[in-house]
XYZ file of C-alpha atoms in Angstrom:
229
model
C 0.000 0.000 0.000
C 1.114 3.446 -0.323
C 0.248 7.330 1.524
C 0.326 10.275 0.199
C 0.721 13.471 2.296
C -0.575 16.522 1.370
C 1.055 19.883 1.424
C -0.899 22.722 1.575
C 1.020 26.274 1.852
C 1.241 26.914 5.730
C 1.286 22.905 6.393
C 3.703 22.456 9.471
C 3.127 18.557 10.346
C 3.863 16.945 6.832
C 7.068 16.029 7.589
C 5.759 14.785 10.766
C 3.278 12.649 9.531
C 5.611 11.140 6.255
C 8.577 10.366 9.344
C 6.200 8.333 11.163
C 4.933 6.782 8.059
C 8.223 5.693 6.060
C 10.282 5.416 9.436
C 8.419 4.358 12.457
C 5.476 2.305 10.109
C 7.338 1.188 7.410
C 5.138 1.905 4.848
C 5.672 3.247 1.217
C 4.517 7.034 0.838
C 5.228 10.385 -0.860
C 4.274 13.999 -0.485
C 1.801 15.240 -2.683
C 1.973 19.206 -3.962
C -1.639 21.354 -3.130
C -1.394 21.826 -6.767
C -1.082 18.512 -8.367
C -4.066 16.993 -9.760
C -3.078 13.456 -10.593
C -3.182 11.150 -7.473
C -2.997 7.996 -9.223
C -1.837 5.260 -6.967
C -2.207 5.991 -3.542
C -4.609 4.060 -0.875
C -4.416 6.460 1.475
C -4.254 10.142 1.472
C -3.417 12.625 4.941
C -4.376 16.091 5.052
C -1.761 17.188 7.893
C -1.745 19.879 10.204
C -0.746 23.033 10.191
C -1.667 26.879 9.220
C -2.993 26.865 5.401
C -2.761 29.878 3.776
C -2.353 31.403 7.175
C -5.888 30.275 8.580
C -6.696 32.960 6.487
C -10.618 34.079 6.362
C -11.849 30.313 8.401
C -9.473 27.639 9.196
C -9.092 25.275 6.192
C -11.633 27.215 3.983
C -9.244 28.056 1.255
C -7.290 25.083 1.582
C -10.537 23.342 0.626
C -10.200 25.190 -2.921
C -6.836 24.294 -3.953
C -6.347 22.177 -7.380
C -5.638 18.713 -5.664
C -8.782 18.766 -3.548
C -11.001 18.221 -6.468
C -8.674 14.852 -6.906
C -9.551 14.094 -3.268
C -13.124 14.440 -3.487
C -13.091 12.135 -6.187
C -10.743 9.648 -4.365
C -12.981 9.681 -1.681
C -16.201 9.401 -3.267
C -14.248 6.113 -5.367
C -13.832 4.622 -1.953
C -10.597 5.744 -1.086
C -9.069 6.570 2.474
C -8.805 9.593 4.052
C -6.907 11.015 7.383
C -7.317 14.306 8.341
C -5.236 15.545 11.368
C -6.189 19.160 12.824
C -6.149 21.848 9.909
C -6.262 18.625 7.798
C -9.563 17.728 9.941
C -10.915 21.266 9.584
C -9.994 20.998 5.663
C -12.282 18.087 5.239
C -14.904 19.652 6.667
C -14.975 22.888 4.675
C -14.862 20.453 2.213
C -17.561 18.905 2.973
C -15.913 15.514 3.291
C -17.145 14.993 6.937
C -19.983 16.666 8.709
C -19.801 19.636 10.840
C -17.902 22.857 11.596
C -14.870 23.899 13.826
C -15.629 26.836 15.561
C -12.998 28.917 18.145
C -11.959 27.251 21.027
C -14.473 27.832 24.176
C -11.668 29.904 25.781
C -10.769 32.178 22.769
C -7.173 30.925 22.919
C -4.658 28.685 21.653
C -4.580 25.599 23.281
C -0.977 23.089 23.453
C -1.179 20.332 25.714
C -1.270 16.484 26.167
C -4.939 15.864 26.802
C -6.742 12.774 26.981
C -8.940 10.676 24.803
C -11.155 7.768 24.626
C -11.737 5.718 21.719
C -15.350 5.291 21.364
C -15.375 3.061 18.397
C -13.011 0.523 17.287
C -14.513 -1.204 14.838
C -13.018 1.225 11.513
C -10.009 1.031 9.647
C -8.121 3.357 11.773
C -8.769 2.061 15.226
C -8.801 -1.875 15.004
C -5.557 -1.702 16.770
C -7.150 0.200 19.809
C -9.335 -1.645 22.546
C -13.138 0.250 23.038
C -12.841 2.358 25.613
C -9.053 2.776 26.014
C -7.833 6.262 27.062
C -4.687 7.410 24.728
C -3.055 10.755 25.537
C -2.371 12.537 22.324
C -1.009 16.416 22.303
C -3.501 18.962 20.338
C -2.202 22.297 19.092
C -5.414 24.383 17.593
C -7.354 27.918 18.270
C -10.389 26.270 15.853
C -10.724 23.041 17.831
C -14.392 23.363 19.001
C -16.207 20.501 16.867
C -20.254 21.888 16.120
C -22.668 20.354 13.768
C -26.649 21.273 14.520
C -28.871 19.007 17.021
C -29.830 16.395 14.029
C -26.583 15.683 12.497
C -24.907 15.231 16.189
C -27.560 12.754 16.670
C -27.191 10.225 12.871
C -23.317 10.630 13.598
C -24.131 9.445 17.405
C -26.466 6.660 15.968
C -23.969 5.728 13.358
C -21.315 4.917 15.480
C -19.141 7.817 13.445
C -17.969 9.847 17.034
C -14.308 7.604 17.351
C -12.532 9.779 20.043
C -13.997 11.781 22.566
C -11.615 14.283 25.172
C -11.929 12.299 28.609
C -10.289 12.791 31.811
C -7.064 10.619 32.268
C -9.394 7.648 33.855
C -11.838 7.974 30.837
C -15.081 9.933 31.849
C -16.414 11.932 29.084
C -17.137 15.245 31.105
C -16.745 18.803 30.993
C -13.487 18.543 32.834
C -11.908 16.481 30.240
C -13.514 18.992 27.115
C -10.255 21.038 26.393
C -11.876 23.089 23.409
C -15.643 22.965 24.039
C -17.033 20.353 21.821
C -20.093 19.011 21.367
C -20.191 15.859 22.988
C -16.643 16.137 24.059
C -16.186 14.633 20.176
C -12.505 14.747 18.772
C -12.387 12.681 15.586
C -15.065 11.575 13.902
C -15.213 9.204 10.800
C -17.534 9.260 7.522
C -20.785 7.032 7.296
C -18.649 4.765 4.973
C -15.742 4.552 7.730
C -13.146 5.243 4.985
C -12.764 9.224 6.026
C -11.071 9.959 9.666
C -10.809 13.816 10.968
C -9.802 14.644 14.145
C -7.978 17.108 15.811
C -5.338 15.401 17.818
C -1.994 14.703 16.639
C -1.230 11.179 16.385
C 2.080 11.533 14.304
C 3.626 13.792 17.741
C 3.315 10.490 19.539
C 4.325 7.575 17.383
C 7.648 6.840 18.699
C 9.274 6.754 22.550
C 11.602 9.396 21.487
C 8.878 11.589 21.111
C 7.208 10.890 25.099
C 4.347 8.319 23.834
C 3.443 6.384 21.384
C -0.290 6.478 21.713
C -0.865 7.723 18.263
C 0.879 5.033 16.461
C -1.852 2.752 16.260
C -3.660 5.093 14.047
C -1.369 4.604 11.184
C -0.788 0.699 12.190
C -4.336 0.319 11.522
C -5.051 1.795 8.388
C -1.835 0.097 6.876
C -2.771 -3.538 8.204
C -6.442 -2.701 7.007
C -5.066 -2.020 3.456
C -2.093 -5.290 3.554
């Protein structure tokens, strides 16, 4: 199988996220240019994090525009396999990839910290290697980190089984005292109806290897690559 990794002007975490990849994973991948519209060959595709065109206007909303995202919708709407990490996460949701809206953090500031987060649904491509319910302490970095979508699309992605990570305290209760941003529902990734899109706003690829502090985020990546062997 092979990644591609996307890089939008203002991306910060691509090199991030193709280290883990080639280094720590093993896996075969390459960078792809926000202008390139052939995309031929890949199985999986990450938007990575970062500051795209500045956060200019809404996080992610001209990012959404440039040339290679018309590639991706199609890739996606083929089947293909999507991760979208922070600004990549808000990207796909301008786009219109995955349901909902970021909105500014509850406390109108920039958040960088370890938090802590449950996984709520292991059953998709990128969380077989998880157990339900285990509590995985990823770092976020975001101002735009407050995930909103209205009353009735909360509830189908609720009903679906699409909410994958919620913010928890370190013993795993979904409360207001684990909610770092303000979410609804405490939700920090969420998946597509199909399972084949992933956004959320952690950052798996800052803990993938020991050298880094953690390697809770590793298993992200391990699952989508023994999901496509």
């Amino acid at each position: 199988m092979k990644f591609g990794v996307i890089i939008f002007p203002g991306s910060n975490c691509d090199r991030d996220c193709f280290r883990v990849i080639k280094d720590v994973i093993g896996a075969d991948v390459s960078f792809i240019w926000h202008k390139d519209r052939d995309i031929k060959g890949f199985d999986c595709i990450v938007l990575p994090g970062g500051f795209s065109y500045g956060d200019y206007l809404r996080t992610g909303s001209i990012a959404r525009f440039s040339p290679v995202m018309e590639e991706v919708e199609k890739f996606a709407s083929a089947g293909g396999y999507l991760i979208g990490i922070c600004n990549g996460f808000q990207i796909l949701l301008e786009a219109g990839l995955l349901p909902g809206a970021m909105i500014r953090n509850r406390s109108l500031k920039f958040i960088c910290k370890h938090i802590n987060v449950k996984v709520e649904n292991n059953a998709t491509p990128f969380t077989k290697k998880y157990k339900s319910g285990e509590v995985l302490s990823i770092p976020i970095a975001h101002s735009d980190g407050n995930y909103f979508a209205d009353s009735e699309t909360i509830a189908r992605i609720e009903d679906n089984g699409q909410v994958v990570f919620r913010y928890s305290t370190s013993g795993g209760v979904v409360n207001d005292e684990g909610n770092p941003n303000g979410s609804i529902n405490n939700i920090a990734g969420i998946v597509s109806a199909n399972k084949r899109v992933l956004g959320m706003m952690p950052h798996p690829e800052r803990c993938s290897e020991e050298l880094l502090g953690g390697i809770d985020g590793r298993g992200i990546f391990e699952s989508i690559t023994e999901h496509l062997k």
